Structure formats: C-alpha cells, structure tokens
PDB file of C-alpha atoms in Angstrom:
ATOM      1  CA  SER A   1       8.996   8.145   9.356  1.00  0.00           C
ATOM      2  CA  GLN A   2       9.616   4.928   7.540  1.00  0.00           C
ATOM      3  CA  GLN A   3       9.017   1.682   9.063  1.00  0.00           C
ATOM      4  CA  GLY A   4      10.105  -1.145   6.872  1.00  0.00           C
ATOM      5  CA  GLU A   5      13.145  -1.744   4.999  1.00  0.00           C
ATOM      6  CA  GLU A   6      13.317  -4.440   3.085  1.00  0.00           C
ATOM      7  CA  ASP A   7      16.737  -6.750   1.864  1.00  0.00           C
ATOM      8  CA  PRO A   8      17.444  -7.297  -0.727  1.00  0.00           C
ATOM      9  CA  GLN A   9      16.565  -4.139  -2.821  1.00  0.00           C
ATOM     10  CA  ALA A  10      15.921  -6.334  -6.116  1.00  0.00           C
ATOM     11  CA  LEU A  11      15.940 -10.100  -6.780  1.00  0.00           C
ATOM     12  CA  SER A  12      16.963 -12.048 -10.178  1.00  0.00           C
ATOM     13  CA  ILE A  13      16.411 -15.773 -10.277  1.00  0.00           C
ATOM     14  CA  GLN A  14      15.448 -18.073 -12.833  1.00  0.00           C
ATOM     15  CA  GLU A  15      11.669 -19.466 -13.549  1.00  0.00           C
ATOM     16  CA  GLY A  16      11.481 -22.636 -10.377  1.00  0.00           C
ATOM     17  CA  GLU A  17      14.001 -21.285  -8.582  1.00  0.00           C
ATOM     18  CA  ASN A  18      12.890 -20.168  -4.442  1.00  0.00           C
ATOM     19  CA  ALA A  19      12.774 -16.336  -3.972  1.00  0.00           C
ATOM     20  CA  THR A  20      13.473 -14.869  -0.517  1.00  0.00           C
ATOM     21  CA  MET A  21      12.812 -11.578   0.607  1.00  0.00           C
ATOM     22  CA  ASN A  22      13.160 -10.016   4.129  1.00  0.00           C
ATOM     23  CA  CYS A  23      11.379  -7.551   5.863  1.00  0.00           C
ATOM     24  CA  SER A  24      12.528  -5.329   8.946  1.00  0.00           C
ATOM     25  CA  TYR A  25      10.526  -2.726  10.756  1.00  0.00           C
ATOM     26  CA  LYS A  26      11.046  -0.486  13.800  1.00  0.00           C
ATOM     27  CA  THR A  27       7.994  -0.236  16.595  1.00  0.00           C
ATOM     28  CA  SER A  28       5.548  -3.238  17.908  1.00  0.00           C
ATOM     29  CA  ILE A  29       2.963  -4.385  15.476  1.00  0.00           C
ATOM     30  CA  ASN A  30      -0.313  -6.234  15.522  1.00  0.00           C
ATOM     31  CA  ASN A  31       0.356  -7.704  12.118  1.00  0.00           C
ATOM     32  CA  LEU A  32       2.699  -7.407   9.013  1.00  0.00           C
ATOM     33  CA  GLN A  33       1.283  -7.714   5.696  1.00  0.00           C
ATOM     34  CA  TRP A  34       2.850  -9.002   2.429  1.00  0.00           C
ATOM     35  CA  TYR A  35       1.791  -6.710  -1.288  1.00  0.00           C
ATOM     36  CA  ARG A  36       2.972  -7.222  -4.529  1.00  0.00           C
ATOM     37  CA  GLN A  37       3.223  -4.341  -6.804  1.00  0.00           C
ATOM     38  CA  ASN A  38       3.146  -5.254 -10.788  1.00  0.00           C
ATOM     39  CA  SER A  39       4.703  -2.723 -12.986  1.00  0.00           C
ATOM     40  CA  GLY A  40       2.278   0.338 -13.361  1.00  0.00           C
ATOM     41  CA  ARG A  41      -0.386  -0.973 -11.079  1.00  0.00           C
ATOM     42  CA  GLY A  42      -1.917  -1.040  -7.643  1.00  0.00           C
ATOM     43  CA  LEU A  43      -0.597  -3.052  -4.598  1.00  0.00           C
ATOM     44  CA  VAL A  44      -2.463  -6.532  -4.400  1.00  0.00           C
ATOM     45  CA  HIS A  45      -2.645  -7.999  -0.979  1.00  0.00           C
ATOM     46  CA  LEU A  46      -1.059 -11.786  -0.547  1.00  0.00           C
ATOM     47  CA  ILE A  47      -0.882 -12.410   2.557  1.00  0.00           C
ATOM     48  CA  LEU A  48      -0.903 -11.500   6.579  1.00  0.00           C
ATOM     49  CA  ILE A  49       0.288 -12.523   9.817  1.00  0.00           C
ATOM     50  CA  ARG A  50      -0.405 -11.864  13.372  1.00  0.00           C
ATOM     51  CA  SER A  51       2.114 -10.824  15.790  1.00  0.00           C
ATOM     52  CA  ASN A  52       1.522 -13.998  17.616  1.00  0.00           C
ATOM     53  CA  GLU A  53       2.186 -16.012  14.812  1.00  0.00           C
ATOM     54  CA  ARG A  54       5.258 -17.355  13.332  1.00  0.00           C
ATOM     55  CA  GLU A  55       4.493 -18.665   9.868  1.00  0.00           C
ATOM     56  CA  LYS A  56       1.737 -19.124   7.313  1.00  0.00           C
ATOM     57  CA  HIS A  57       1.184 -20.043   4.411  1.00  0.00           C
ATOM     58  CA  SER A  58      -0.749 -19.443   1.287  1.00  0.00           C
ATOM     59  CA  GLY A  59      -0.085 -21.409  -1.630  1.00  0.00           C
ATOM     60  CA  ARG A  60       3.187 -21.021  -2.898  1.00  0.00           C
ATOM     61  CA  LEU A  61       3.945 -18.395  -0.269  1.00  0.00           C
ATOM     62  CA  ARG A  62       5.567 -18.885   2.855  1.00  0.00           C
ATOM     63  CA  VAL A  63       5.607 -15.857   5.937  1.00  0.00           C
ATOM     64  CA  THR A  64       7.545 -16.052   8.556  1.00  0.00           C
ATOM     65  CA  LEU A  65       7.634 -13.362  11.459  1.00  0.00           C
ATOM     66  CA  ASP A  66      10.343 -13.057  14.028  1.00  0.00           C
ATOM     67  CA  THR A  67       8.423 -10.315  16.596  1.00  0.00           C
ATOM     68  CA  SER A  68      12.249 -10.451  19.067  1.00  0.00           C
ATOM     69  CA  LYS A  69      13.854  -9.562  15.734  1.00  0.00           C
ATOM     70  CA  LYS A  70      11.373  -7.348  14.556  1.00  0.00           C
ATOM     71  CA  SER A  71      11.537  -8.947  11.088  1.00  0.00           C
ATOM     72  CA  SER A  72       9.635 -10.891   8.444  1.00  0.00           C
ATOM     73  CA  SER A  73      10.467 -13.033   5.531  1.00  0.00           C
ATOM     74  CA  LEU A  74       8.414 -13.998   2.491  1.00  0.00           C
ATOM     75  CA  LEU A  75       9.386 -16.491   0.132  1.00  0.00           C
ATOM     76  CA  ILE A  76       8.049 -17.746  -2.922  1.00  0.00           C
ATOM     77  CA  THR A  77       8.564 -21.420  -3.951  1.00  0.00           C
ATOM     78  CA  ALA A  78       8.529 -22.252  -7.509  1.00  0.00           C
ATOM     79  CA  SER A  79       8.975 -19.240  -8.912  1.00  0.00           C
ATOM     80  CA  ARG A  80       6.919 -18.118 -12.200  1.00  0.00           C
ATOM     81  CA  ALA A  81       7.912 -15.200 -14.705  1.00  0.00           C
ATOM     82  CA  ALA A  82       4.875 -14.271 -13.982  1.00  0.00           C
ATOM     83  CA  ASP A  83       5.609 -13.275 -10.514  1.00  0.00           C
ATOM     84  CA  THR A  84       7.915 -10.750 -11.572  1.00  0.00           C
ATOM     85  CA  ALA A  85       6.902  -7.509  -9.567  1.00  0.00           C
ATOM     86  CA  SER A  86       7.718  -5.364  -6.456  1.00  0.00           C
ATOM     87  CA  TYR A  87       6.847  -6.983  -3.365  1.00  0.00           C
ATOM     88  CA  PHE A  88       6.280  -4.661  -0.070  1.00  0.00           C
ATOM     89  CA  CYS A  89       5.712  -5.234   3.769  1.00  0.00           C
ATOM     90  CA  ALA A  90       3.719  -3.201   5.397  1.00  0.00           C
ATOM     91  CA  THR A  91       2.805  -3.089   9.061  1.00  0.00           C
ATOM     92  CA  GLY A  92      -0.387  -2.668  10.927  1.00  0.00           C
ATOM     93  CA  ARG A  93      -1.495  -2.108  14.359  1.00  0.00           C
ATOM     94  CA  GLY A  94      -4.579  -3.718  14.108  1.00  0.00           C
ATOM     95  CA  TYR A  95      -6.742  -0.904  13.992  1.00  0.00           C
ATOM     96  CA  ASN A  96      -9.143  -0.439  10.740  1.00  0.00           C
ATOM     97  CA  THR A  97      -8.861   3.149  10.443  1.00  0.00           C
ATOM     98  CA  ASP A  98      -4.990   3.287  11.422  1.00  0.00           C
ATOM     99  CA  LYS A  99      -2.634   3.396   8.858  1.00  0.00           C
ATOM    100  CA  LEU A 100       0.119   0.409   7.399  1.00  0.00           C
ATOM    101  CA  ILE A 101       3.273   1.648   7.272  1.00  0.00           C
ATOM    102  CA  PHE A 102       5.028   0.280   4.039  1.00  0.00           C
ATOM    103  CA  GLY A 103       8.835  -0.865   3.548  1.00  0.00           C
ATOM    104  CA  THR A 104      11.060   0.102   1.114  1.00  0.00           C
ATOM    105  CA  GLY A 105      10.346  -2.832  -1.159  1.00  0.00           C
ATOM    106  CA  THR A 106      11.798  -5.720  -2.908  1.00  0.00           C
ATOM    107  CA  ARG A 107      12.003  -5.804  -7.006  1.00  0.00           C
ATOM    108  CA  LEU A 108      11.566  -9.045  -8.060  1.00  0.00           C
ATOM    109  CA  GLN A 109      13.139 -10.064 -11.590  1.00  0.00           C
ATOM    110  CA  VAL A 110      12.519 -13.605 -12.565  1.00  0.00           C
ATOM    111  CA  PHE A 111      13.410 -14.800 -15.732  1.00  0.00           C
ATOM    112  CA  PRO A 112      11.972 -18.123 -18.010  1.00  0.00           C
TER     113      PRO A 112
ATOM    114  CA  ASP B   1     -16.221  -5.364 -11.426  1.00  0.00           C
ATOM    115  CA  THR B   2     -13.852  -2.924 -10.347  1.00  0.00           C
ATOM    116  CA  ALA B   3     -13.733  -2.687  -6.593  1.00  0.00           C
ATOM    117  CA  VAL B   4     -11.448   0.496  -6.178  1.00  0.00           C
ATOM    118  CA  SER B   5     -11.165   2.947  -9.072  1.00  0.00           C
ATOM    119  CA  GLN B   6      -9.368   5.774  -9.505  1.00  0.00           C
ATOM    120  CA  THR B   7      -9.740   8.783 -12.065  1.00  0.00           C
ATOM    121  CA  PRO B   8      -7.650   9.561 -14.155  1.00  0.00           C
ATOM    122  CA  LYS B   9      -5.141   6.914 -14.819  1.00  0.00           C
ATOM    123  CA  TYR B  10      -2.703   9.832 -16.063  1.00  0.00           C
ATOM    124  CA  LEU B  11      -2.751  13.466 -14.960  1.00  0.00           C
ATOM    125  CA  VAL B  12      -0.078  15.592 -16.859  1.00  0.00           C
ATOM    126  CA  THR B  13      -0.073  19.380 -15.494  1.00  0.00           C
ATOM    127  CA  GLN B  14       1.829  22.719 -15.572  1.00  0.00           C
ATOM    128  CA  MET B  15       3.236  23.792 -12.055  1.00  0.00           C
ATOM    129  CA  GLY B  16       0.172  26.118 -10.394  1.00  0.00           C
ATOM    130  CA  ASN B  17      -2.555  24.349 -11.613  1.00  0.00           C
ATOM    131  CA  ASP B  18      -5.214  23.015  -9.325  1.00  0.00           C
ATOM    132  CA  LYS B  19      -6.233  19.246 -10.299  1.00  0.00           C
ATOM    133  CA  SER B  20      -8.561  16.586  -8.833  1.00  0.00           C
ATOM    134  CA  ILE B  21      -8.157  12.818  -8.256  1.00  0.00           C
ATOM    135  CA  LYS B  22     -11.267  10.867  -7.905  1.00  0.00           C
ATOM    136  CA  CYS B  23     -11.447   7.433  -5.979  1.00  0.00           C
ATOM    137  CA  GLU B  24     -14.398   5.115  -5.635  1.00  0.00           C
ATOM    138  CA  GLN B  25     -14.965   1.967  -3.998  1.00  0.00           C
ATOM    139  CA  ASN B  26     -17.857  -0.652  -4.373  1.00  0.00           C
ATOM    140  CA  LEU B  27     -16.920  -2.783  -1.745  1.00  0.00           C
ATOM    141  CA  GLY B  28     -18.768  -1.182   1.015  1.00  0.00           C
ATOM    142  CA  HIS B  29     -16.244  -0.359   2.704  1.00  0.00           C
ATOM    143  CA  ASP B  30     -15.925   2.035   5.888  1.00  0.00           C
ATOM    144  CA  THR B  31     -12.344   3.736   5.448  1.00  0.00           C
ATOM    145  CA  MET B  32     -10.693   5.219   2.356  1.00  0.00           C
ATOM    146  CA  TYR B  33      -7.359   6.303   1.845  1.00  0.00           C
ATOM    147  CA  TRP B  34      -4.724   7.892  -0.172  1.00  0.00           C
ATOM    148  CA  TYR B  35      -1.046   7.409  -0.295  1.00  0.00           C
ATOM    149  CA  LYS B  36       1.931   8.692  -2.445  1.00  0.00           C
ATOM    150  CA  GLN B  37       4.198   6.349  -3.874  1.00  0.00           C
ATOM    151  CA  ASP B  38       7.161   8.884  -5.040  1.00  0.00           C
ATOM    152  CA  SER B  39       9.670   7.819  -7.793  1.00  0.00           C
ATOM    153  CA  LYS B  40      11.723   5.441  -5.447  1.00  0.00           C
ATOM    154  CA  LYS B  41       8.586   3.426  -4.836  1.00  0.00           C
ATOM    155  CA  PHE B  42       8.770   4.437  -1.179  1.00  0.00           C
ATOM    156  CA  LEU B  43       4.893   4.261  -0.450  1.00  0.00           C
ATOM    157  CA  LYS B  44       3.602   7.015   2.072  1.00  0.00           C
ATOM    158  CA  ILE B  45      -0.027   7.364   3.396  1.00  0.00           C
ATOM    159  CA  MET B  46      -1.128  10.971   3.119  1.00  0.00           C
ATOM    160  CA  PHE B  47      -4.994  10.816   4.598  1.00  0.00           C
ATOM    161  CA  SER B  48      -7.755   8.228   5.921  1.00  0.00           C
ATOM    162  CA  TYR B  49     -11.146   8.922   6.079  1.00  0.00           C
ATOM    163  CA  ASN B  50     -13.584   6.717   8.234  1.00  0.00           C
ATOM    164  CA  ASN B  51     -17.315   7.105   7.091  1.00  0.00           C
ATOM    165  CA  LYS B  52     -16.485  10.527   5.663  1.00  0.00           C
ATOM    166  CA  GLU B  53     -14.597  11.933   8.660  1.00  0.00           C
ATOM    167  CA  LEU B  54     -10.604  12.800   8.269  1.00  0.00           C
ATOM    168  CA  ILE B  55      -8.863  10.222  11.044  1.00  0.00           C
ATOM    169  CA  ILE B  56      -4.893  10.721   9.423  1.00  0.00           C
ATOM    170  CA  ASN B  57      -3.826  13.638   8.351  1.00  0.00           C
ATOM    171  CA  GLU B  58      -0.275  12.922   7.649  1.00  0.00           C
ATOM    172  CA  THR B  59       1.909  15.994   7.680  1.00  0.00           C
ATOM    173  CA  VAL B  60       0.636  16.812   4.318  1.00  0.00           C
ATOM    174  CA  PRO B  61       1.113  20.416   3.189  1.00  0.00           C
ATOM    175  CA  ASN B  62      -2.493  21.958   3.088  1.00  0.00           C
ATOM    176  CA  ARG B  63      -2.671  22.284  -0.579  1.00  0.00           C
ATOM    177  CA  PHE B  64      -3.397  18.856  -0.459  1.00  0.00           C
ATOM    178  CA  SER B  65      -7.747  18.582   0.650  1.00  0.00           C
ATOM    179  CA  PRO B  66      -9.292  15.412   0.326  1.00  0.00           C
ATOM    180  CA  LYS B  67     -13.289  15.526   0.770  1.00  0.00           C
ATOM    181  CA  SER B  68     -15.220  12.351   0.993  1.00  0.00           C
ATOM    182  CA  PRO B  69     -18.851  13.024  -0.270  1.00  0.00           C
ATOM    183  CA  ASP B  70     -19.967   9.732   0.781  1.00  0.00           C
ATOM    184  CA  LYS B  71     -17.930   6.863   2.113  1.00  0.00           C
ATOM    185  CA  ALA B  72     -17.723   5.266  -1.252  1.00  0.00           C
ATOM    186  CA  HIS B  73     -15.869   8.111  -2.380  1.00  0.00           C
ATOM    187  CA  LEU B  74     -12.992  10.086  -1.303  1.00  0.00           C
ATOM    188  CA  ASN B  75     -11.450  12.569  -3.756  1.00  0.00           C
ATOM    189  CA  LEU B  76      -8.206  14.295  -3.848  1.00  0.00           C
ATOM    190  CA  HIS B  77      -7.984  18.299  -4.314  1.00  0.00           C
ATOM    191  CA  ILE B  78      -4.381  19.407  -5.358  1.00  0.00           C
ATOM    192  CA  ASN B  79      -3.991  23.031  -5.272  1.00  0.00           C
ATOM    193  CA  SER B  80      -0.905  24.990  -6.928  1.00  0.00           C
ATOM    194  CA  LEU B  81       1.285  22.062  -8.028  1.00  0.00           C
ATOM    195  CA  GLU B  82       4.693  21.827  -7.456  1.00  0.00           C
ATOM    196  CA  LEU B  83       7.360  20.118  -9.062  1.00  0.00           C
ATOM    197  CA  GLY B  84       7.656  17.695  -6.110  1.00  0.00           C
ATOM    198  CA  ASP B  85       3.849  16.542  -6.199  1.00  0.00           C
ATOM    199  CA  SER B  86       5.265  14.711  -9.307  1.00  0.00           C
ATOM    200  CA  ALA B  87       4.104  10.804  -7.984  1.00  0.00           C
ATOM    201  CA  VAL B  88       1.918   8.253  -7.973  1.00  0.00           C
ATOM    202  CA  TYR B  89      -1.217   8.769  -6.073  1.00  0.00           C
ATOM    203  CA  PHE B  90      -3.041   5.488  -4.868  1.00  0.00           C
ATOM    204  CA  CYS B  91      -6.516   5.265  -3.421  1.00  0.00           C
ATOM    205  CA  ALA B  92      -7.409   2.190  -0.974  1.00  0.00           C
ATOM    206  CA  SER B  93     -10.077   1.270   1.267  1.00  0.00           C
ATOM    207  CA  SER B  94     -10.398  -1.693   3.925  1.00  0.00           C
ATOM    208  CA  GLN B  95     -13.164  -2.839   6.711  1.00  0.00           C
ATOM    209  CA  GLU B  96     -12.763  -4.067  10.113  1.00  0.00           C
ATOM    210  CA  LEU B  97     -14.461  -7.487   9.726  1.00  0.00           C
ATOM    211  CA  GLY B  98     -16.108  -7.467  13.455  1.00  0.00           C
ATOM    212  CA  ILE B  99     -14.669  -8.429  16.795  1.00  0.00           C
ATOM    213  CA  SER B 100     -17.173 -10.865  17.645  1.00  0.00           C
ATOM    214  CA  GLY B 101     -15.934 -14.018  16.150  1.00  0.00           C
ATOM    215  CA  GLY B 102     -14.209 -12.956  13.350  1.00  0.00           C
ATOM    216  CA  GLU B 103     -10.827 -11.193  12.493  1.00  0.00           C
ATOM    217  CA  ILE B 104     -10.070  -7.799  13.023  1.00  0.00           C
ATOM    218  CA  SER B 105      -8.300  -6.926   9.727  1.00  0.00           C
ATOM    219  CA  ASP B 106      -6.860  -3.831   8.328  1.00  0.00           C
ATOM    220  CA  THR B 107      -6.215  -5.556   5.174  1.00  0.00           C
ATOM    221  CA  GLN B 108      -6.446  -2.599   2.663  1.00  0.00           C
ATOM    222  CA  TYR B 109      -7.350  -2.566  -1.357  1.00  0.00           C
ATOM    223  CA  PHE B 110      -5.499  -0.789  -3.387  1.00  0.00           C
ATOM    224  CA  GLY B 111      -6.969   1.394  -6.342  1.00  0.00           C
ATOM    225  CA  PRO B 112      -4.508   1.018  -9.996  1.00  0.00           C
ATOM    226  CA  GLY B 113      -3.032   4.275  -9.271  1.00  0.00           C
ATOM    227  CA  THR B 114      -2.732   7.951 -10.672  1.00  0.00           C
ATOM    228  CA  ARG B 115       0.712   8.762 -12.154  1.00  0.00           C
ATOM    229  CA  LEU B 116       0.446  12.822 -11.843  1.00  0.00           C
ATOM    230  CA  THR B 117       3.228  14.778 -13.925  1.00  0.00           C
ATOM    231  CA  VAL B 118       4.072  18.106 -12.838  1.00  0.00           C
ATOM    232  CA  LEU B 119       5.784  20.473 -15.420  1.00  0.00           C
TER     233      LEU B 119
END
C-alpha cells in the first residue's frame, strides 16, 4: 500500500523563491529519503534523514522530520529553473534488502 | 560511466507479446530492484534481489519473471503483455555500507527507466 503522500501535488514558483514540499507517512520508519526525478529520467537521491534526526541540510536543501506527526518537509532555498522536477519522499526501514516506499510526488515548476 | 543502465529505453509492443528489459549496475552493489511507475507517477516496488536471490516479490502477476544471472544484472521478462502493463519500469541498486563504524544505508541508485507501451 502507498506509504507516503505529498503535499502539494504541484507547486509553481519564481526563480529565487523558496519551495517547500511536505510528506506524510503511515508506519514506523528507520529513515526518510528525498529523491528528484527530472522529466523522462530516473530518480536521483537527494538526502536521507534518520528517525533520530530532526533536521538535515545539504547545500540549498533543508529537510525536517517529525516522527510524532509522521511527516517530513523538504525546503529548497533560492530555487533555480534547473530545480524543476518531481520530488518524491521515500521511507525505509533501514535494511539494505528492504524496499523503499515512495510517496506520490510533488511536481515543482520554477519559472525563470 | 553509467552506474545503473537499462535497455531498451523505449519499448512499444502488441498485447500478448513477450518482452524483456535488461538492467546492469557497475557499482558493485549486492541488491537490485525493479519498480513500476504508472501514469500518475506513482512508484511501486515489484521485486528485489540480493546476491541473485529473490528477496521481495510484491504481489506482481506471475507473467512478470525477474532473472538475475549475476549480482550485477537483474532482467525483467514479461509474458503475455497486457494494456495495463504500460508504464515506466525502473531498475535500482543499493549496497549496505556496513555496520561496524559506518552507517547502514538503503539509499538506492536508479536507472534511467524503460517506457513500455502496450498497444
């Protein structure tokens, strides 16, 4: 069954603005990951946050995790047109051979 | 220097045919996966193999048969294709980084996808 749901489904912003995407999940997790998918391409791993972490940064990305609310957010600061893509959250239980369960994705459009 | 590659990139075929999609990873990973992404972009796991052994089989019709000749390859064979099989199929791989002194990670590396269209 689908684990994560993302909000909003689509987001349009101007270059330079910040973009915030939210993800909610249902069961207990070891970690939550964010992936980006450019149109017609495969997914690219962006960042992983573990269940004992509350916030993590990587470049212009900031991820928060609230395990009590079973939710996470991805913030992209100072967005660029090249950030236009779909963004997916995925939850993992921490086992290499286990599956990731993906959310429904947020389609981000950044206008120059 | 492609890490995870799939062939073909596009596959258009008639209902009832049998087709295969190939996946190869040169990352030295032990685990490989097949995902299906439907028209609504929902991505769902189908199979995973670890060292050529089937680990996950997610209620996929038995018309789908993965085959792993070695740990660098995981091919997907589909028999008697149906209209509903039209989707983008992604291969992925991952490697446990180790427990002692390191992190256990289930980060996955994805191939570019194969767009299957069944007419």
